[in-house]
Tab-separated table of C-alpha atoms in Angstrom:
chain	number	residue	atom	x	y	z
A	88	MET	CA	-73.529	159.029	194.601
A	89	ASN	CA	-71.744	158.614	191.408
A	90	SER	CA	-68.260	158.235	190.270
A	91	THR	CA	-66.203	156.934	187.368
A	92	GLY	CA	-63.752	154.083	186.864
A	93	ALA	CA	-63.294	151.361	189.505
A	94	HIS	CA	-64.947	153.323	192.272
A	95	ARG	CA	-68.564	152.798	191.412
A	96	LEU	CA	-71.044	154.790	193.423
A	97	PRO	CA	-74.693	154.431	193.947
A	98	GLY	CA	-75.890	156.470	190.976
A	99	ASP	CA	-72.771	155.596	189.025
A	100	PRO	CA	-73.109	156.232	185.323
A	101	ILE	CA	-71.214	152.926	184.652
A	102	THR	CA	-73.579	149.964	184.267
A	103	ASP	CA	-71.714	146.759	185.057
A	104	ARG	CA	-72.836	143.350	183.984
A	105	HIS	CA	-73.603	142.179	187.521
A	106	ASN	CA	-75.609	145.147	188.584
A	107	ARG	CA	-77.753	145.112	185.406
A	108	ARG	CA	-78.331	141.347	185.554
A	109	GLY	CA	-81.937	140.457	186.011
A	110	PHE	CA	-83.481	143.784	184.891
A	111	LEU	CA	-86.801	143.347	183.148
A	112	ARG	CA	-87.279	144.771	179.673
A	113	ALA	CA	-90.999	145.419	180.439
A	114	THR	CA	-92.190	148.620	179.043
A	115	ALA	CA	-93.691	150.824	181.773
A	116	ALA	CA	-97.176	152.042	180.902
A	117	THR	CA	-97.294	155.735	180.307
A	118	VAL	CA	-100.407	157.428	181.628
A	119	LEU	CA	-99.126	160.768	182.809
A	120	ALA	CA	-96.682	163.232	181.288
A	121	VAL	CA	-93.311	164.274	182.745
A	122	ALA	CA	-90.095	166.228	183.481
A	123	GLY	CA	-87.268	165.681	185.861
A	124	GLY	CA	-83.777	163.998	187.307
A	125	THR	CA	-80.938	162.904	190.895
A	126	GLY	CA	-78.280	160.452	192.544
A	127	LEU	CA	-77.261	158.705	195.804
A	128	THR	CA	-78.602	161.245	198.287
A	129	GLY	CA	-81.785	162.400	200.107
A	130	CYS	CA	-84.457	165.190	199.712
A	131	GLY	CA	-84.648	168.844	200.799
A	132	ALA	CA	-87.086	171.161	202.494
A	133	GLN	CA	-88.405	169.082	205.312
A	134	PRO	CA	-91.586	167.332	204.131
A	135	SER	CA	-94.303	166.865	206.710
A	136	GLN	CA	-94.179	163.370	208.215
A	137	GLY	CA	-97.855	162.589	207.649
A	138	THR	CA	-99.341	159.248	208.772
A	139	ALA	CA	-99.914	157.148	205.762
A	140	GLY	CA	-102.824	154.863	205.284
A	141	THR	CA	-105.231	156.450	207.735
A	142	ASN	CA	-108.327	157.250	205.794
A	143	PRO	CA	-106.877	159.616	203.183
A	144	THR	CA	-109.593	161.833	201.619
A	145	ALA	CA	-109.724	163.179	198.102
A	146	THR	CA	-109.091	166.833	197.700
A	147	PRO	CA	-112.030	168.404	195.835
A	148	SER	CA	-111.200	169.712	192.316
A	149	PRO	CA	-112.717	172.699	190.586
A	150	ALA	CA	-116.410	172.147	189.814
A	151	GLY	CA	-117.055	169.586	187.089
A	152	THR	CA	-113.609	167.980	187.089
A	153	GLY	CA	-114.169	165.354	189.779
A	154	PRO	CA	-112.053	164.499	192.817
A	155	ARG	CA	-108.283	164.666	192.637
A	156	PRO	CA	-106.394	161.448	193.176
A	157	ARG	CA	-105.471	160.478	196.718
A	158	VAL	CA	-101.623	160.530	196.862
A	159	LEU	CA	-99.001	158.896	199.025
A	160	LEU	CA	-95.376	160.038	198.785
A	161	ALA	CA	-93.043	157.268	200.105
A	162	TYR	CA	-89.382	158.219	199.841
A	163	PHE	CA	-85.918	157.098	200.981
A	164	SER	CA	-83.107	159.678	201.325
A	165	ARG	CA	-79.551	159.646	202.487
A	166	ALA	CA	-77.690	162.707	203.843
A	167	GLY	CA	-73.990	162.893	204.783
A	168	GLU	CA	-71.164	162.825	202.208
A	169	ASN	CA	-72.622	162.840	198.642
A	170	TYR	CA	-71.360	163.048	195.024
A	171	HIS	CA	-71.283	166.609	193.796
A	172	TYR	CA	-70.085	167.480	190.291
A	173	GLY	CA	-67.275	164.962	190.355
A	174	GLY	CA	-66.284	165.715	193.951
A	175	ARG	CA	-67.899	165.230	197.438
A	176	LYS	CA	-70.121	167.472	199.502
A	177	GLN	CA	-71.574	167.086	203.001
A	178	LEU	CA	-75.380	167.355	202.947
A	179	ARG	CA	-77.325	168.013	206.111
A	180	VAL	CA	-80.543	167.077	204.203
A	181	GLY	CA	-80.341	164.536	201.480
A	182	ASN	CA	-81.323	165.432	197.941
A	183	THR	CA	-84.286	163.112	197.726
A	184	GLU	CA	-85.623	164.661	200.953
A	185	VAL	CA	-85.387	168.037	199.382
A	186	LEU	CA	-87.327	166.863	196.406
A	187	ALA	CA	-89.971	165.212	198.587
A	188	GLY	CA	-90.401	168.595	200.363
A	189	LEU	CA	-90.861	170.401	197.089
A	190	ILE	CA	-93.597	167.999	196.099
A	191	SER	CA	-95.443	167.872	199.525
A	192	GLU	CA	-95.522	171.678	199.712
A	193	ARG	CA	-97.386	171.878	196.374
A	194	ILE	CA	-100.063	169.060	196.522
A	195	ALA	CA	-102.211	167.365	199.097
A	196	CYS	CA	-100.485	164.108	199.914
A	197	ASP	CA	-99.429	161.918	202.823
A	198	VAL	CA	-95.714	161.424	203.299
A	199	HIS	CA	-93.951	158.316	204.533
A	200	ARG	CA	-90.187	158.327	205.045
A	201	ILE	CA	-88.525	154.959	204.447
A	202	GLU	CA	-85.754	154.065	206.931
A	203	ALA	CA	-83.262	151.219	206.858
A	204	ALA	CA	-83.095	148.998	209.947
A	205	GLU	CA	-79.275	149.206	209.427
A	206	PRO	CA	-78.699	152.847	208.471
A	207	TYR	CA	-76.395	153.526	205.500
A	208	SER	CA	-73.111	155.182	206.409
A	209	ASP	CA	-72.546	158.906	206.130
A	210	ASP	CA	-69.306	158.099	204.408
A	211	TYR	CA	-69.785	158.058	200.633
A	212	ASP	CA	-67.382	155.246	199.758
A	213	ASP	CA	-68.792	153.008	202.517
A	214	ALA	CA	-72.340	153.606	201.377
A	215	ARG	CA	-71.355	153.012	197.813
A	216	ALA	CA	-69.680	149.757	198.614
A	217	ARG	CA	-72.716	148.457	200.568
A	218	ASN	CA	-75.014	149.346	197.688
A	219	VAL	CA	-72.901	147.404	195.226
A	220	ARG	CA	-72.897	144.367	197.545
A	221	GLU	CA	-76.681	144.640	197.889
A	222	GLN	CA	-77.211	144.882	194.163
A	223	ASP	CA	-74.918	141.970	193.393
A	224	ALA	CA	-76.661	139.821	196.034
A	225	ASP	CA	-80.141	140.939	194.948
A	226	ALA	CA	-80.638	141.816	198.629
A	227	ARG	CA	-83.745	143.103	200.457
A	228	PRO	CA	-82.494	145.359	203.251
A	229	ALA	CA	-84.732	145.340	206.262
A	230	LEU	CA	-86.954	148.332	206.990
A	231	ALA	CA	-86.743	150.104	210.313
A	232	GLY	CA	-90.533	150.439	210.725
A	233	PRO	CA	-93.798	149.070	209.411
A	234	VAL	CA	-94.784	149.587	205.781
A	235	PRO	CA	-97.455	152.201	205.055
A	236	ALA	CA	-101.046	151.081	204.384
A	237	ILE	CA	-101.825	152.019	200.732
A	238	ASP	CA	-105.389	150.763	200.273
A	239	GLY	CA	-106.853	154.274	200.361
A	240	TYR	CA	-104.627	155.795	197.744
A	241	ASP	CA	-104.913	156.115	193.975
A	242	VAL	CA	-101.300	157.203	193.227
A	243	VAL	CA	-98.100	156.306	195.026
A	244	LEU	CA	-94.995	158.316	194.398
A	245	LEU	CA	-91.832	156.236	195.091
A	246	GLY	CA	-88.976	158.542	195.834
A	247	SER	CA	-85.241	157.753	196.083
A	248	GLY	CA	-81.838	158.433	194.619
A	249	ILE	CA	-80.489	156.437	191.649
A	250	TRP	CA	-77.550	154.418	192.897
A	251	ASN	CA	-75.465	152.681	190.214
A	252	VAL	CA	-78.268	153.050	187.652
A	253	ARG	CA	-81.019	151.614	189.967
A	254	PRO	CA	-83.058	152.629	192.974
A	255	PRO	CA	-81.438	151.399	196.204
A	256	MET	CA	-82.458	147.831	197.059
A	257	ILE	CA	-84.458	149.023	200.091
A	258	MET	CA	-86.991	150.375	197.595
A	259	ARG	CA	-87.482	146.756	196.426
A	260	THR	CA	-88.045	145.787	200.068
A	261	LEU	CA	-90.856	148.248	200.379
A	262	ALA	CA	-92.453	147.662	196.982
A	263	GLU	CA	-92.552	143.915	197.334
A	264	SER	CA	-94.200	144.253	200.759
A	265	LEU	CA	-97.267	145.991	199.367
A	266	ASP	CA	-100.199	145.249	197.002
A	267	PHE	CA	-100.134	147.859	194.253
A	268	THR	CA	-103.046	146.371	192.220
A	269	GLY	CA	-105.029	149.129	190.588
A	270	LYS	CA	-102.621	151.854	191.749
A	271	THR	CA	-100.604	154.309	189.613
A	272	VAL	CA	-96.942	154.301	190.644
A	273	LEU	CA	-94.774	157.362	189.710
A	274	PRO	CA	-91.002	157.071	190.234
A	275	VAL	CA	-89.551	160.288	191.727
A	276	VAL	CA	-85.764	160.277	191.739
A	277	THR	CA	-82.593	162.281	192.218
A	278	TYR	CA	-79.537	161.355	190.122
A	279	ALA	CA	-75.993	162.234	189.079
A	280	VAL	CA	-75.972	161.305	185.393
A	281	SER	CA	-78.496	158.533	184.654
A	282	GLY	CA	-81.855	160.197	185.038
A	283	LEU	CA	-84.641	157.754	185.947
A	284	GLY	CA	-82.259	154.888	185.295
A	285	ALA	CA	-83.930	151.545	185.645
A	286	ALA	CA	-86.602	152.726	188.111
A	287	PRO	CA	-89.538	152.215	185.779
A	288	GLU	CA	-88.553	148.645	184.964
A	289	GLU	CA	-87.664	147.933	188.615
A	290	TYR	CA	-91.134	149.075	189.825
A	291	ALA	CA	-92.974	147.304	186.909
A	292	ASP	CA	-91.282	144.121	188.266
A	293	ALA	CA	-91.792	144.824	191.996
A	294	CYS	CA	-95.357	146.301	191.831
A	295	PRO	CA	-97.407	143.784	189.798
A	296	GLY	CA	-100.869	145.090	189.003
A	297	ALA	CA	-99.760	148.713	189.091
A	298	THR	CA	-99.619	151.211	186.220
A	299	ILE	CA	-96.163	152.724	186.050
A	300	GLY	CA	-96.534	156.331	184.938
A	301	ASP	CA	-93.933	158.780	183.738
A	302	GLY	CA	-91.723	159.836	186.526
A	303	LEU	CA	-89.798	162.866	187.737
A	304	ALA	CA	-85.970	162.897	187.659
A	305	VAL	CA	-83.954	165.755	189.134
A	306	ARG	CA	-80.182	166.125	189.112
A	307	GLY	CA	-78.978	165.987	192.702
A	308	GLU	CA	-76.797	169.080	192.470
A	309	GLU	CA	-79.798	171.075	191.123
A	310	VAL	CA	-82.581	169.847	193.363
A	311	ARG	CA	-82.673	172.935	195.513
A	312	GLN	CA	-83.426	175.053	192.432
A	313	ALA	CA	-85.968	172.642	191.020
A	314	SER	CA	-89.259	174.321	192.045
A	315	ALA	CA	-90.297	175.164	188.517
A	316	ALA	CA	-89.531	171.660	187.193
A	317	VAL	CA	-91.424	170.067	190.050
A	318	GLN	CA	-94.446	172.331	189.536
A	319	SER	CA	-94.493	171.644	185.815
A	320	TRP	CA	-94.329	167.876	186.343
A	321	LEU	CA	-97.089	167.876	188.890
A	322	ARG	CA	-99.412	169.740	186.499
A	323	ARG	CA	-98.589	167.369	183.614
A	324	ALA	CA	-99.125	164.395	185.926
A	325	GLY	CA	-102.552	165.683	186.835
A	326	LEU	CA	-101.580	166.039	190.524
A	327	ARG	CA	-101.941	169.827	190.631
């Protein structure tokens, strides 16, 4: 979600002093190459709801290249009324869910959908207002279910929209509940105007011990036509 002026939405291009307060200036380590961009929304083509943390196995690579990394895709997505080129559009499937589907169709990975114990409203303005309150309060919204076990994974993709320049606060709840030591974390986001926003800095702060790699950002309005961009990023990131 994004808007201009006084009506700030999650994914808003306007960065106010309160919402930016406390951001780290840590530089995220770049180990993988990129492409991408989205906003306050969900993902598309239904990704398989695999069970995370249950003995993931590495997918063999071509002879001589060694095993491919074991990958978990954990994402949060919101459907309902969303920002769309300055207006609003009802989405049956959120933009980030669409993006998660494009990724999970192209690589071997387990998928974990993040759900809020108190679901976000389908109404854009209500969801936007809640997000601003949570950012201002540095809140940690409760999760609806258990966190995934990540011990068996080499790479964790953290997927969400960018709401008012940042990932929604529920992503901090998840990230701070897990030990990312020795993992590579790749932000995967949908946005309106701010690209990856503060996602790399947020995850560098919330995931101590992790290497934060170059992420994928897809504009929300364009995510359903993002197959080529996703495929290119996966190759550059060494995941395909």
